[in-house]
Short mmCIF file of C-alpha atoms and ligand atoms in Angstrom, two decimals:
data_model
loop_
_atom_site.label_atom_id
_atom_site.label_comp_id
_atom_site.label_asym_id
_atom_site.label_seq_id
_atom_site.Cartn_x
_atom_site.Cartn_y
_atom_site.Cartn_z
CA UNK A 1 181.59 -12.48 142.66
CA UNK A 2 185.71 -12.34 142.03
CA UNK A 3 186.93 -11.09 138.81
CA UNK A 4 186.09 -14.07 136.27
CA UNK A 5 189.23 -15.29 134.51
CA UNK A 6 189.07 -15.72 130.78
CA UNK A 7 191.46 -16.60 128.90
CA UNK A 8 191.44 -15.78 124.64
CA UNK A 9 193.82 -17.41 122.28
CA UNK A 10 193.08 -15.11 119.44
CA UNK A 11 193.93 -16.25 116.33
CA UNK A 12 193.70 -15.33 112.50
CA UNK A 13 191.28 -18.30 112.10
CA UNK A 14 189.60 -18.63 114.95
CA UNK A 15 189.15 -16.78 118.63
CA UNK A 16 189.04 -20.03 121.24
CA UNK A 17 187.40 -19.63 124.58
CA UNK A 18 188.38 -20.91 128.13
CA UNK A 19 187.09 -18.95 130.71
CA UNK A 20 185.53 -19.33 134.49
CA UNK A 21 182.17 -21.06 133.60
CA UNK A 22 179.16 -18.37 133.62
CA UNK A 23 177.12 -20.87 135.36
CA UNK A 24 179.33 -20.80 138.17
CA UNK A 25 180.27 -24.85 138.16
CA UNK A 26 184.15 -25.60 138.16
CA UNK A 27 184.46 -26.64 134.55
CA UNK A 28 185.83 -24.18 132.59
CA UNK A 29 184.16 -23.23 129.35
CA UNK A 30 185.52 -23.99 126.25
CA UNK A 31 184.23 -22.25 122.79
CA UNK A 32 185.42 -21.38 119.27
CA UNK A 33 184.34 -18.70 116.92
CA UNK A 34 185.71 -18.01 113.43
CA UNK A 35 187.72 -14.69 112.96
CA UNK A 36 185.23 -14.12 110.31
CA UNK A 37 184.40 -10.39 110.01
CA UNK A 38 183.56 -7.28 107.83
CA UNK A 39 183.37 -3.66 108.36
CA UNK A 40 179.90 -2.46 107.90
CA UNK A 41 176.85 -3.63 109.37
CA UNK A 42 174.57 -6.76 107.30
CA UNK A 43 171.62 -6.69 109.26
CA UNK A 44 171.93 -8.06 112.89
CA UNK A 45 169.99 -11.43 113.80
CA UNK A 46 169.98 -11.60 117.66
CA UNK A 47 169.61 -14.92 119.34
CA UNK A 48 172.41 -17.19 118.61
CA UNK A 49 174.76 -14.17 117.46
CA UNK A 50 175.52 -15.78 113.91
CA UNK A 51 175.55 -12.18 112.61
CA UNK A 52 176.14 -9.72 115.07
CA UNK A 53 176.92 -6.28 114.55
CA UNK A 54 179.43 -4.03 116.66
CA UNK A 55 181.19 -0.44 116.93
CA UNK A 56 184.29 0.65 118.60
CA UNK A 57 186.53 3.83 118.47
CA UNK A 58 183.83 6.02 119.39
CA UNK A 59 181.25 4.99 116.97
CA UNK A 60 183.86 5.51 114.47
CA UNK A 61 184.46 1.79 113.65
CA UNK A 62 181.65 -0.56 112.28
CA UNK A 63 181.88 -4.29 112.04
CA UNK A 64 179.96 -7.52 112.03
CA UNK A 65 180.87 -10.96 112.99
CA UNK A 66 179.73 -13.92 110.69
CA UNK A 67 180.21 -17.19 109.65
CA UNK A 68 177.60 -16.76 107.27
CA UNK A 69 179.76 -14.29 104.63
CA UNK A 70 182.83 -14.35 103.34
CA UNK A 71 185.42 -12.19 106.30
CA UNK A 72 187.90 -9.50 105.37
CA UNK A 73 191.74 -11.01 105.95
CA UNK A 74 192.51 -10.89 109.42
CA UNK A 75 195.93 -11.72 107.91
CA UNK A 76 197.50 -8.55 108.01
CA UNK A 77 200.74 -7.62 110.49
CA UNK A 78 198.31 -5.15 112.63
CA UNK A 79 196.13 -7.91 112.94
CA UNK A 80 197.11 -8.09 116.86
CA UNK A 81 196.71 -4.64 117.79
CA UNK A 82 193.78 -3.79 115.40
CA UNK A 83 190.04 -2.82 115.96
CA UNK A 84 188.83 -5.82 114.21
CA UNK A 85 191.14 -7.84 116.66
CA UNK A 86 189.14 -6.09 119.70
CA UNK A 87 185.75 -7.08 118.23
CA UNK A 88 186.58 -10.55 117.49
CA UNK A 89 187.60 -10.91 121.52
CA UNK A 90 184.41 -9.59 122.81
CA UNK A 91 181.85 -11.34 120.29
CA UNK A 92 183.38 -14.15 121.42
CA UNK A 93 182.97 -13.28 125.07
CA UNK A 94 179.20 -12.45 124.13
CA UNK A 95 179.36 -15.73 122.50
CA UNK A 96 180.80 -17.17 125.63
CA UNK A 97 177.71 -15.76 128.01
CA UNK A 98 180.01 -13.19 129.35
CA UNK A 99 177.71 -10.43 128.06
CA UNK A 100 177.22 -7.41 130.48
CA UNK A 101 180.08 -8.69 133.12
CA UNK A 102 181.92 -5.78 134.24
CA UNK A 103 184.68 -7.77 135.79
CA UNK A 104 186.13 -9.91 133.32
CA UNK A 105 189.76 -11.29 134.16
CA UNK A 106 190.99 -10.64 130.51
CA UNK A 107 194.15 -12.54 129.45
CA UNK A 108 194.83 -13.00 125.42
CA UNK A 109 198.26 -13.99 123.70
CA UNK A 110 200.31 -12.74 121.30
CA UNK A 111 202.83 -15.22 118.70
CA UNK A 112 206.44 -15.86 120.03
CA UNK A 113 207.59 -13.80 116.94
CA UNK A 114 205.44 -10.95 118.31
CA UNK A 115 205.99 -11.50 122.63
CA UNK A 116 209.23 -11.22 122.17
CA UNK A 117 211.83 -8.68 120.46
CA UNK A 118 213.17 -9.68 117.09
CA UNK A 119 216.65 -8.25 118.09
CA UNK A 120 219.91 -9.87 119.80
CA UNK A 121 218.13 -9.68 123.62
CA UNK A 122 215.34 -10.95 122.46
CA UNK A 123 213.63 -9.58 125.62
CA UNK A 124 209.90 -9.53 126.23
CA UNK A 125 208.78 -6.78 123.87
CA UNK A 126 206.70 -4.90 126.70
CA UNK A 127 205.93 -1.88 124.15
CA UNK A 128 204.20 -4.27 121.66
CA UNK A 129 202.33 -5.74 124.81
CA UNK A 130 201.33 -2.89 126.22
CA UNK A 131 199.86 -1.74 122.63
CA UNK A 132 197.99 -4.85 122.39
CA UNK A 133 196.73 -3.60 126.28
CA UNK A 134 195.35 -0.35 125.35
CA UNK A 135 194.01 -1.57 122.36
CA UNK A 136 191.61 -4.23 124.36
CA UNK A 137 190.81 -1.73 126.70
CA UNK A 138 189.12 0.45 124.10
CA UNK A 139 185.08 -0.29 124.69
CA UNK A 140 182.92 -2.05 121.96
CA UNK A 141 179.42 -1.85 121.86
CA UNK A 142 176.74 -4.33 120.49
CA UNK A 143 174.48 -2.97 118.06
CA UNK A 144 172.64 -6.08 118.16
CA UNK A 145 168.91 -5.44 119.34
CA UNK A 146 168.39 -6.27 123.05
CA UNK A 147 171.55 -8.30 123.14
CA UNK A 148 173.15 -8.22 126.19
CA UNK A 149 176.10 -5.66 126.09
CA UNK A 150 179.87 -6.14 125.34
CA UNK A 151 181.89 -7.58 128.68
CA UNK A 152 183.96 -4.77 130.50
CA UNK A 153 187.22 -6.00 131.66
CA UNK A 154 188.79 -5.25 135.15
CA UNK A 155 192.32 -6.04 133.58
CA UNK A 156 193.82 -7.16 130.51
CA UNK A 157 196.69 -9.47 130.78
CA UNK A 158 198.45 -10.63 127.50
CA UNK A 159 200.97 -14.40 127.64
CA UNK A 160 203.15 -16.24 124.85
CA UNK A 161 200.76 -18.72 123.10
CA UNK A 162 204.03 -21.11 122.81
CA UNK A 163 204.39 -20.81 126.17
CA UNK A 164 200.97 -20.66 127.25
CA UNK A 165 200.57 -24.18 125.28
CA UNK A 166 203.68 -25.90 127.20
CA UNK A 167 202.13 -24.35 130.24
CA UNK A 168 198.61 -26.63 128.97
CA UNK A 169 201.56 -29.63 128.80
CA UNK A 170 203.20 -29.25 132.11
CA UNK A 171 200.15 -28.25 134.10
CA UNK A 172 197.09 -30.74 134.89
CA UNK A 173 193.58 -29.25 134.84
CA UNK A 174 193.68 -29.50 139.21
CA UNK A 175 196.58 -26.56 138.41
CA UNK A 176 199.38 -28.93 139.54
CA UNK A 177 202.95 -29.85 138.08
CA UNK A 178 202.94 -32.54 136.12
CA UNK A 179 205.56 -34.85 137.08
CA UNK A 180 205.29 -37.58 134.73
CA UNK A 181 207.02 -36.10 131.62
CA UNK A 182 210.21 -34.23 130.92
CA UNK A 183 210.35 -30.51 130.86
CA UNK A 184 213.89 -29.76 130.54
CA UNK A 185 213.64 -28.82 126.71
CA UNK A 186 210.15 -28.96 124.83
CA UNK A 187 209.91 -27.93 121.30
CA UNK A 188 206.19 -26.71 120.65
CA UNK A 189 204.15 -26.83 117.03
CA UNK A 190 201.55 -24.66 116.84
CA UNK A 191 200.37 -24.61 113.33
CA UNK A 192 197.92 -22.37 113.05
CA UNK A 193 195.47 -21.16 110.02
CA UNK A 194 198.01 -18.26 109.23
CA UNK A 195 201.53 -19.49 110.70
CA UNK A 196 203.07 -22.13 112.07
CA UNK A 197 205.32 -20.98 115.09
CA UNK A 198 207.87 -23.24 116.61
CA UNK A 199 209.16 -22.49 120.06
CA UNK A 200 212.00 -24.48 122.11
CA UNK A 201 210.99 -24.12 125.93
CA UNK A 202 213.97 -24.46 127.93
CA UNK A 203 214.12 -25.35 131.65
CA UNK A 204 209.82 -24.71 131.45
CA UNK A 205 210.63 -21.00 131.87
CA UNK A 206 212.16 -19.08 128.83
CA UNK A 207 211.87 -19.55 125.14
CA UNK A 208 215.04 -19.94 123.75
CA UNK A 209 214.87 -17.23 121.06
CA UNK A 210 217.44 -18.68 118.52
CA UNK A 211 214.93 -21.93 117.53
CA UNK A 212 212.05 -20.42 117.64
CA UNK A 213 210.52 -19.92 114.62
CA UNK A 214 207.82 -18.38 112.32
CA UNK A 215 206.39 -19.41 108.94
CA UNK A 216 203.39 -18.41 106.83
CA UNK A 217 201.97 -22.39 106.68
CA UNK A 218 198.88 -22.90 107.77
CA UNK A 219 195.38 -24.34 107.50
CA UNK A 220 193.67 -21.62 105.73
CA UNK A 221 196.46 -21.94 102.54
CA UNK A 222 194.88 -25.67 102.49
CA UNK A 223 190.91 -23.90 102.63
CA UNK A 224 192.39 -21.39 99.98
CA UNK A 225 193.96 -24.07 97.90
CA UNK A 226 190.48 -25.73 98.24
CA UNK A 227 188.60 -23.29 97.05
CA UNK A 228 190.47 -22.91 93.95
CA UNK A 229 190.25 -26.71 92.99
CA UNK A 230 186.57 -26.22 93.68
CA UNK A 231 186.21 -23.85 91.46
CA UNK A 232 188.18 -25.31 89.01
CA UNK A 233 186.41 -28.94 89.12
CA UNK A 234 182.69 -26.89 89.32
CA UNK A 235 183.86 -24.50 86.50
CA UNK A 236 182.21 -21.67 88.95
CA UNK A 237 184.08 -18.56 90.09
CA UNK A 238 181.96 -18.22 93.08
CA UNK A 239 183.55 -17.35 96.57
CA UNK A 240 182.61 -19.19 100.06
CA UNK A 241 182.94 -18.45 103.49
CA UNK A 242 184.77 -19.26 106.04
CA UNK A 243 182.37 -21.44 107.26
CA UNK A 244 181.87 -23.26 104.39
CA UNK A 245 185.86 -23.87 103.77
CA UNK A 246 186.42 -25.22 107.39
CA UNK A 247 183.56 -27.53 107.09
CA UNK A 248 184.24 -29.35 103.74
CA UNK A 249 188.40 -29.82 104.76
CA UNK A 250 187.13 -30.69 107.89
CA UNK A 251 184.39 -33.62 106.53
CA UNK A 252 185.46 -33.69 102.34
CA UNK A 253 182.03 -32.81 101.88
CA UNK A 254 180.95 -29.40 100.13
CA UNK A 255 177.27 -28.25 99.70
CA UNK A 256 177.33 -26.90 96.14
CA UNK A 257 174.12 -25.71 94.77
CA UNK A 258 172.32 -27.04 97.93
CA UNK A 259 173.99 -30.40 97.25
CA UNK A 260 176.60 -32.60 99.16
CA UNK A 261 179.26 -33.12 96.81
CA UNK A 262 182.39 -35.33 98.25
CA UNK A 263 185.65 -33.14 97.72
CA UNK A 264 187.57 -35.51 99.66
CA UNK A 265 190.29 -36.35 96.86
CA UNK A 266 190.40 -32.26 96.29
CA UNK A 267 190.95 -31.73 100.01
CA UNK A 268 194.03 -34.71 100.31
CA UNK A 269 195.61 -32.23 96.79
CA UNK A 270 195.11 -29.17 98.75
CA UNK A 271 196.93 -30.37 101.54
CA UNK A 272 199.70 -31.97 99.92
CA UNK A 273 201.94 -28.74 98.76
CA UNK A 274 201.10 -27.43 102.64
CA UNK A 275 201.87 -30.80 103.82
CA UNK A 276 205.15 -30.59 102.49
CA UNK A 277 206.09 -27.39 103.43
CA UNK A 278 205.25 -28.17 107.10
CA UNK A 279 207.72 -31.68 107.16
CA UNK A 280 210.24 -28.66 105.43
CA UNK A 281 210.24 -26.74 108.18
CA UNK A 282 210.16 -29.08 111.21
CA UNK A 283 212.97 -30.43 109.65
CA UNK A 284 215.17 -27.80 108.90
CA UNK A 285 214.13 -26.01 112.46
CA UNK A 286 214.01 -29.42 114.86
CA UNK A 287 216.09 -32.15 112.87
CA UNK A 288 215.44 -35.61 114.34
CA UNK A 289 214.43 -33.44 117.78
CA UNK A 290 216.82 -36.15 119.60
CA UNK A 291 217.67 -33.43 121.78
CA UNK A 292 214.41 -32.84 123.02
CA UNK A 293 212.31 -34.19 125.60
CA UNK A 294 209.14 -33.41 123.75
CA UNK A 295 207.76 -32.12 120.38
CA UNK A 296 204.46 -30.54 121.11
CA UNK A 297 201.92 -30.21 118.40
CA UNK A 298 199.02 -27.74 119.10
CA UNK A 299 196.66 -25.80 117.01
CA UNK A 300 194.01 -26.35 114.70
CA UNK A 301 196.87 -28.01 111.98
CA UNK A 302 197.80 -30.45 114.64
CA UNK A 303 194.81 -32.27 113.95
CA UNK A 304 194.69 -32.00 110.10
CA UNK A 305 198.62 -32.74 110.24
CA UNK A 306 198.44 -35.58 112.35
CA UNK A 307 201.47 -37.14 110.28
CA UNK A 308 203.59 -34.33 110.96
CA UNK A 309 203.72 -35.03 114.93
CA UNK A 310 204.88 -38.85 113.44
CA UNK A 311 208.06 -37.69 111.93
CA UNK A 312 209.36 -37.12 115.30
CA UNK A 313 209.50 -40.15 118.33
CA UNK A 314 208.79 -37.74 120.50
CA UNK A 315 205.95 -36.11 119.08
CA UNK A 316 203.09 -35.61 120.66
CA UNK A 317 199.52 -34.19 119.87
CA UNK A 318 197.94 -32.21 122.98
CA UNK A 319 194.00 -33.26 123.46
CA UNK A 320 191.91 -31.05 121.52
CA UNK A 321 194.45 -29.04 120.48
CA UNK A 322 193.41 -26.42 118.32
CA UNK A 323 192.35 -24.96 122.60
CA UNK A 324 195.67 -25.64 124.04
CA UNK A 325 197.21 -22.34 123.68
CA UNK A 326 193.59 -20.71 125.79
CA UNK A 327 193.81 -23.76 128.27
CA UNK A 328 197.43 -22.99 129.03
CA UNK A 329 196.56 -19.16 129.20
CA UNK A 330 193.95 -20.18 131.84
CA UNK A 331 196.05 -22.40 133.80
CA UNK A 332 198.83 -20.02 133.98
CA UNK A 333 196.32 -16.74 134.89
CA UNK A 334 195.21 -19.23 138.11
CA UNK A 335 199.06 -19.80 138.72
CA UNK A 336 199.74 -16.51 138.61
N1 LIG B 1 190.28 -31.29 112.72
C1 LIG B 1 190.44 -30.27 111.88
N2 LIG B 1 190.46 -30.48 110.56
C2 LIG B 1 190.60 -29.45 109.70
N3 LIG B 1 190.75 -28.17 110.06
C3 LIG B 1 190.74 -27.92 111.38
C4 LIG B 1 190.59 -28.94 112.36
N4 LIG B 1 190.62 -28.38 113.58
C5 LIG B 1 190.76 -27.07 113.36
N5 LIG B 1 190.84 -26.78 112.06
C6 LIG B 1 191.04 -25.48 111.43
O1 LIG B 1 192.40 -25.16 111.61
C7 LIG B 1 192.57 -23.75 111.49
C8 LIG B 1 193.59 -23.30 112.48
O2 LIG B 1 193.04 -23.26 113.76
P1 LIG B 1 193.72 -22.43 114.92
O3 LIG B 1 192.67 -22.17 115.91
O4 LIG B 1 194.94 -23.11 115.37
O5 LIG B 1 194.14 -21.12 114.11
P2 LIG B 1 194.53 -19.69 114.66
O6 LIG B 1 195.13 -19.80 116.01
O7 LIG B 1 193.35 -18.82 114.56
O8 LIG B 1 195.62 -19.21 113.60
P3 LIG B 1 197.06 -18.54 113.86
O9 LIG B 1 197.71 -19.36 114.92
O10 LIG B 1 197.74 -18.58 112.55
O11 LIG B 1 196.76 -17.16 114.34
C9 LIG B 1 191.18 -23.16 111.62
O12 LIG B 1 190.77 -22.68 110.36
C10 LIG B 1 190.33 -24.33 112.07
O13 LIG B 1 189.02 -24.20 111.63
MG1 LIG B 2 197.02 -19.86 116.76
#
C-alpha cells in the first residue's frame, strides 16, 4: 500500500485527525483527542486508549494520555517542539487506527507566529521547522499491554495552520479550485484554546506578515474562568479535567458530586471578559474587513464565538471548524 497521508493539526487543546481512512474507503478520517497529558505512568487501560501510557527519548521520557485526569499545561512556548508534543501526535494516530503502520505520510502545522520569522523578511523560519522535524521523528513506544505499537512515519512534513485552513476554503474535498468565492485577500480566525491567530492570505499564496497576528485568547481562558465560578458558586476548591471543562461549556451542564447541575448562566459570565477581548482584537487587527474578500473563522472558538464571525459582512464560519486547519493540511499534502 502507498505511504498513507495524515494530516495533524496539533493544538494546545486538542490534536485533530484527518488522515487516509485505515479501512481503505475514500473518506478521510476525521478524529479529535484532548492534549490532555502527564508525565508518569497511571495505570494503562487498553481497549479504547482513554489512559494510555507512552515513552520516548530512549526510555527516558514517561507520559500518559487522558481525558480522565487533570493534564499538565501544554501551554508553554516549547510546546511545538517538545516530547509531550510527539506523544500527543502518535496517541492520536493510535487513536486514529494507525497503530503499527510503518509508512505514515506525516504532515502537522505549526502557528503563523511560529512558520514564519518574527523579523523584517519574515521568511519561512526553516530552522524552527526543521526542529519541529527531528523532534517527530524521535520514536515513541506504547507501554500499553498488547496495544498495537506507535505508527512509524516515512516522512514528516510540517504547513502553516492559517494557511492550511484557507487551503480547507479554497479547495473542495474532490481536491479542486474552488471557483465560486474570492481569493484575492482572505483574512483567517483561528481562535484556538490557547491563541487566537489572525492571518491575511494574499493572492491564496503568501501570508502577508504585517496583519497577521497572535494573541493569548482562547477557549480554555473561558474553561479556566469556569472553573473558578464553579468553585466559587459550589464553595469547593476541587480541580477538573479537561474533559470535564470542555463538556459543561460545551452543554452548561456540570456533573458535580455525580449530579447534573446546569452552569449555563456561569458559562455565558465566563465567556463574556473572553468575548470581549476577541471583538478587541478583530477590531483593532481587521477594522470593518471592507478590504477583504473573506473573514474566515476556524477553530474550536469559531463555534463558541459564533457572534464574533457576525461583526464582519464577510464573515464566515468554515463547517466543522475546530478540523479545518487538518482538512486543509490534507488537501494541500494531496496537492502537493
Ligand atoms: N462547540 C464548541 N463549544 C465549546 N467549546 C468548543 C466547541 N468546539 C470546540 N471547543 C473547544 O475549543 C477549544 C479549542 O479547540 P481547537 O481545536 O481550535 O484548539 P487548539 O487548536 O488545540 O488550540 P490552539 O490553536 O491554541 O493551539 C477546545 O478546548 C475545544 O474542546
Ligand atoms: Mg489551533
Amino acid at each position: 500500500m502507498p505511504n498513507d497521508i495524515v494530516a495533524v493539526d496539533d493544538g494546545y487543546a486538542q490534536i485533530k485527525v484527518v488522515g487516509a481512512n485505515p479501512d481503505g474507503s475514500n473518506k478521510p478520517i476525521m478524529l479529535s483527542i484532548r492534549s490532555s497529558i502527564r508525565h508518569g505512568s497511571i495505570g494503562s487501560v487498553s481497549g479504547s486508549g482513554a489512559i494510555a501510557t507512552y515513552e520516548t527519548d530512549d526510555g527516558a521520557t514517561k507520559m500518559t494520555v487522558s481525558d480522565e485526569v487533570s493534564g499538565e499545561s501544554t501551554q508553554f512556548d516549547g510546546f511545538h517542539t517538545s516530547s509531550m508534543n510527539r506523544i500527543l501526535i502518535a496517541h492520536a494516530l493510535v487513536e486514529a487506527g494507525y497503530g503499527g503502520k510503518d509508512d505514515i505520510n506525516l504532515w502537522a502545522g505549526l502557528p503563523v507566529a511560529n512558520f514564519f520569522k518574527n523579523d523584517e523578511s519574515a521568511s519561512r523560519n526553516d530552522e524552527f521547522i526543521a526542529q519541529k522535524i527531528a523532534n517527530l521523528k524521535i520514536p515513541v513506544r506504547s507501554l500499553v499491554p498488547g496495544a498495537a505499537p506507535c505508527p512509524k512515519y516515512a516522512d514528516v512534513h510540517i504547513g502553516c495552520q492559517a494557511l492550511a485552513a484557507f487551503i480547507d476554503y479554497a479547495v473542495d474535498d474532490d481536491f479542486q479550485d474552488r471557483q465560486d468565492v474570492g481569493l484575492d485577500r482572505v483574512a483567517v480566525v483561528d481562535i484556538g484554546g490557547r491563541t487566537t491567530d489572525i492571518a491575511v492570505v494574499l493572492g491564496g499564496q503568501r501570508c502577508d506578515p504585517t496583519a497577521s497576528k497572535t494573541r493569548n485568547i482562547g477557549v480554555l481562558d473561558v474553561q479556566k474562568d469556569l472553573a473558578r465560578r464553579i468553585q466559587k458558586k459550589f464553595e469547593v476548591s476541587d480541580s477538573y479535567s479537561a474533559d470535564f471543562l470542555d463538556k459543561a461549556v460545551r452543554t452548561g451542564v456540570a456533573k458535580l458530586w455525580g449530579q447534573d447541575f446546569q452552569v449555563s448562566d456561569l458559562v455565558e459570565e465566563a465567556k463574556a471578559a473572553t468575548s470581549q477581548k476577541l471583538t478587541n482584537f478583530l477590531s483593532e487587527i481587521l477594522g470593518s474587513a471592507s478590504n477583504m474578500d473573506a473573514v474566515l473563522f476556524v477553530g474550536g472558538g469559531a463555534t463558541l464565538f459564533e457572534q464574533s464571525s457576525k461583526q464582519f459582512r464577510n464573515g464566515k464560519i468554515l463547517d466543522n471548524p475546530e478540523f479545518a486547519n487538518a482538512r486543509g493540511l490534507y488537501k494541500y499534502a494531496h496537492l502537493a
